[in-house]
Backbone as a ProteinNet text record, in pm:
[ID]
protein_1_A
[PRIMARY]
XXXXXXXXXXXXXXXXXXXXXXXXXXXXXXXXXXXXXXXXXXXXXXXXXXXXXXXXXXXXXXXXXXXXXXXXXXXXXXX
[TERTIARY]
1409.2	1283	1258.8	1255.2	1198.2	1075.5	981.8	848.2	749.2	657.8	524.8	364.9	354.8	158	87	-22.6	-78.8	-194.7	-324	-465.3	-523.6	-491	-532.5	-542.3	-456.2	-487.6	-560.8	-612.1	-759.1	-728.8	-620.5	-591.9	-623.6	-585.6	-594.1	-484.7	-357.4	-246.9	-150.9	-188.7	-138.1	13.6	65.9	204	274.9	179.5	290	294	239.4	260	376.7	422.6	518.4	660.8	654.7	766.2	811.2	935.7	1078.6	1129.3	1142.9	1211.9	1096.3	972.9	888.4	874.5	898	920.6	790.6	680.2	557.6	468.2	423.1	368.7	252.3	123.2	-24.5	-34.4	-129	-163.2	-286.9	-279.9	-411.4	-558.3	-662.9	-789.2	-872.2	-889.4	-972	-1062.1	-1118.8	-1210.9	-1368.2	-1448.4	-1566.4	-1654.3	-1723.4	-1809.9	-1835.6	-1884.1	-1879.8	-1764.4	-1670.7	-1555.1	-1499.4	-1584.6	-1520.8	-1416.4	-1360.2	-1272.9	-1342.9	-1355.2	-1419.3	-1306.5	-1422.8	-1383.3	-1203.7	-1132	-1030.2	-997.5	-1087.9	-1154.7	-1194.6	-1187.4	-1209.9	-1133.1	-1238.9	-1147.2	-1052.2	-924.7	-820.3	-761.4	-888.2	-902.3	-943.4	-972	-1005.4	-927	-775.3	-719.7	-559.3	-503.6	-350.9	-247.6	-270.2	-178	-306.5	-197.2	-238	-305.9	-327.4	-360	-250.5	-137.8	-9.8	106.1	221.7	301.3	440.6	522.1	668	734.5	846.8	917.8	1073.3	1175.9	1313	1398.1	1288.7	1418.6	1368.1	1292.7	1252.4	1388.7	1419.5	1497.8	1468.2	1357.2	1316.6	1320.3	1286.1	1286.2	1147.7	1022.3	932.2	808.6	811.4	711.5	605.8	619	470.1	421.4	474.9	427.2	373	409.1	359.7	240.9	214.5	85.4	-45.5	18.2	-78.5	-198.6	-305.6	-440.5	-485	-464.6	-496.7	-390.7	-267.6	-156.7	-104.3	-128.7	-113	47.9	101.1	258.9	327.5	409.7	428.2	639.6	684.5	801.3	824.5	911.9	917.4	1047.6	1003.2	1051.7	1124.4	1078.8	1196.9	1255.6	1338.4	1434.8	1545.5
87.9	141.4	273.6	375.2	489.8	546.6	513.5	521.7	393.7	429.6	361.5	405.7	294	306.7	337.4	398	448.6	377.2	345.9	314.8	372.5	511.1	640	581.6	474.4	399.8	350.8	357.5	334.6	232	208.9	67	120.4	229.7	264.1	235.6	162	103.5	229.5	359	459.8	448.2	446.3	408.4	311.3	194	63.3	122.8	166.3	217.6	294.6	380.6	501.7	461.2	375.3	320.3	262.7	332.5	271.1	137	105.3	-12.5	-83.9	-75.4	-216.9	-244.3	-164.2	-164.2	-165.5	-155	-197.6	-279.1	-387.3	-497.5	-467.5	-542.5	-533.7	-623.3	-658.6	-758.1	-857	-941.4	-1026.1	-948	-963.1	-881.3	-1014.2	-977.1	-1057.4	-1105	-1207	-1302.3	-1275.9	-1294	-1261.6	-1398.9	-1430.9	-1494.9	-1670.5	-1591	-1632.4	-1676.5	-1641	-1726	-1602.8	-1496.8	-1433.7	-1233.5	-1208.6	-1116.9	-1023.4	-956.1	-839.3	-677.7	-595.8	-457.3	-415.9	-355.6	-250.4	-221.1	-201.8	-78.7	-117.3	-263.4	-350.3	-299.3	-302.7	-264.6	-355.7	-258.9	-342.1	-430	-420.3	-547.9	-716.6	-709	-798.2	-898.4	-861.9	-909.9	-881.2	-1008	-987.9	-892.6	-863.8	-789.9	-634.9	-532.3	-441.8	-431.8	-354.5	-346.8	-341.7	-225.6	-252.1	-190.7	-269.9	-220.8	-231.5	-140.5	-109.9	-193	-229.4	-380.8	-319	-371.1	-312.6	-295.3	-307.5	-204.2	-136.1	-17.5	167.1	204.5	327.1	380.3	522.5	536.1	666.2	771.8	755.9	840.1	972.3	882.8	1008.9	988.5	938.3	928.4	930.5	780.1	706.6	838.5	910.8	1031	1078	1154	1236.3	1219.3	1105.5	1057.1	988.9	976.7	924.2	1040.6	1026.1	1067.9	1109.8	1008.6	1085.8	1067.8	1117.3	1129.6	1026.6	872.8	782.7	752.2	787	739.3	874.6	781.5	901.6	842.6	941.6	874.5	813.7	693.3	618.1	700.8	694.3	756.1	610.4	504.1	428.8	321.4	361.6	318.5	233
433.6	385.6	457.6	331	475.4	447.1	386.7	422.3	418.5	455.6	533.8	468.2	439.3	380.8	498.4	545.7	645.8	623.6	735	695.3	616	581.4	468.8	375.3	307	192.4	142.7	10.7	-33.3	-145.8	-145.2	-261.1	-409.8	-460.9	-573.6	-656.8	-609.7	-668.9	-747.5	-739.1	-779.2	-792.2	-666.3	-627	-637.3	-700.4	-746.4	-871.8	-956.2	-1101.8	-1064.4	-1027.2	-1036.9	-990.1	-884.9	-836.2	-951.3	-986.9	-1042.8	-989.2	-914.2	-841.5	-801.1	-839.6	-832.9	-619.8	-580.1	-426.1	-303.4	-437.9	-332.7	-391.3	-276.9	-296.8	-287.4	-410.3	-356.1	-244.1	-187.1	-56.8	-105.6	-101.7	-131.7	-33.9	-119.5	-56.3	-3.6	116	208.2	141.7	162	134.2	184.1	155.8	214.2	202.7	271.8	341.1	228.1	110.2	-13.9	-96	-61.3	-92.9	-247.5	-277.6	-380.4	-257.6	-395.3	-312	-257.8	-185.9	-117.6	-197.7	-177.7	-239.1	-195.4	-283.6	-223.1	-122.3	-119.5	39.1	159	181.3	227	384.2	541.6	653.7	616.7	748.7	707.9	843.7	909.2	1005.9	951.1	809.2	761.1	682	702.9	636.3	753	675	797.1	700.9	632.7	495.5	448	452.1	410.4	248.5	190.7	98.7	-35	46.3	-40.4	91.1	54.1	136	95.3	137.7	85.8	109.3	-4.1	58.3	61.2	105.2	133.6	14	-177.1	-248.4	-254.4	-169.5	-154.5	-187.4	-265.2	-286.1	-198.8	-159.4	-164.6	-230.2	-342.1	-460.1	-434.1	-375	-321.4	-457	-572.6	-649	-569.7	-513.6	-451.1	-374.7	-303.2	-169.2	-273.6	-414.1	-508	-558.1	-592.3	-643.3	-561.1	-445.9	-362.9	-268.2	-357.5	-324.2	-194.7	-121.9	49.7	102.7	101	125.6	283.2	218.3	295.6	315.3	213.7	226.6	278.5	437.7	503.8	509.7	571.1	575.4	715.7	741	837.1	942.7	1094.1	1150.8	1224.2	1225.4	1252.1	1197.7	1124.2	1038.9	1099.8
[MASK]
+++++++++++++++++++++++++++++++++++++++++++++++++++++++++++++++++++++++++++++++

């Protein structure tokens, strides 16, 4: 895998659309108090799973970096 979702991520799923190889996972959204899902946007202390995160068939093709809004997908420096 050589990049990485950052906290910058705002869960707009931008980058699972574009990925060719299906290579990033949404994350289940924390639960809130009430038992229904809590927002997107949700801290991400609130949950043990990010919002979405890259799984090992990245090709690194670079879409996801392209389309992603607050430029959360960075490339991974340890590989």
């Amino acid at each position: 895998m050589s990049y990485r979702i950052t906290e910058d991520c705002v869960s707009c799923g931008d980058c699972s659309v574009v990925c060719p190889e299906k290579a990033i996972d949404d994350g289940y959204l924390p639960r809130t108090g009430d038992g229904t899902s809590s927002a997107a946007g949700a801290a991400w202390t609130d949950s043990p799973w990010r919002g979405y995160r890259i799984n090992d068939s990245c090709t690194s093709c670079g879409n996801c970096v392209e389309v992603c809004p607050t430029g959360a997908i960075v490339k991974d420096i340890i590989e």
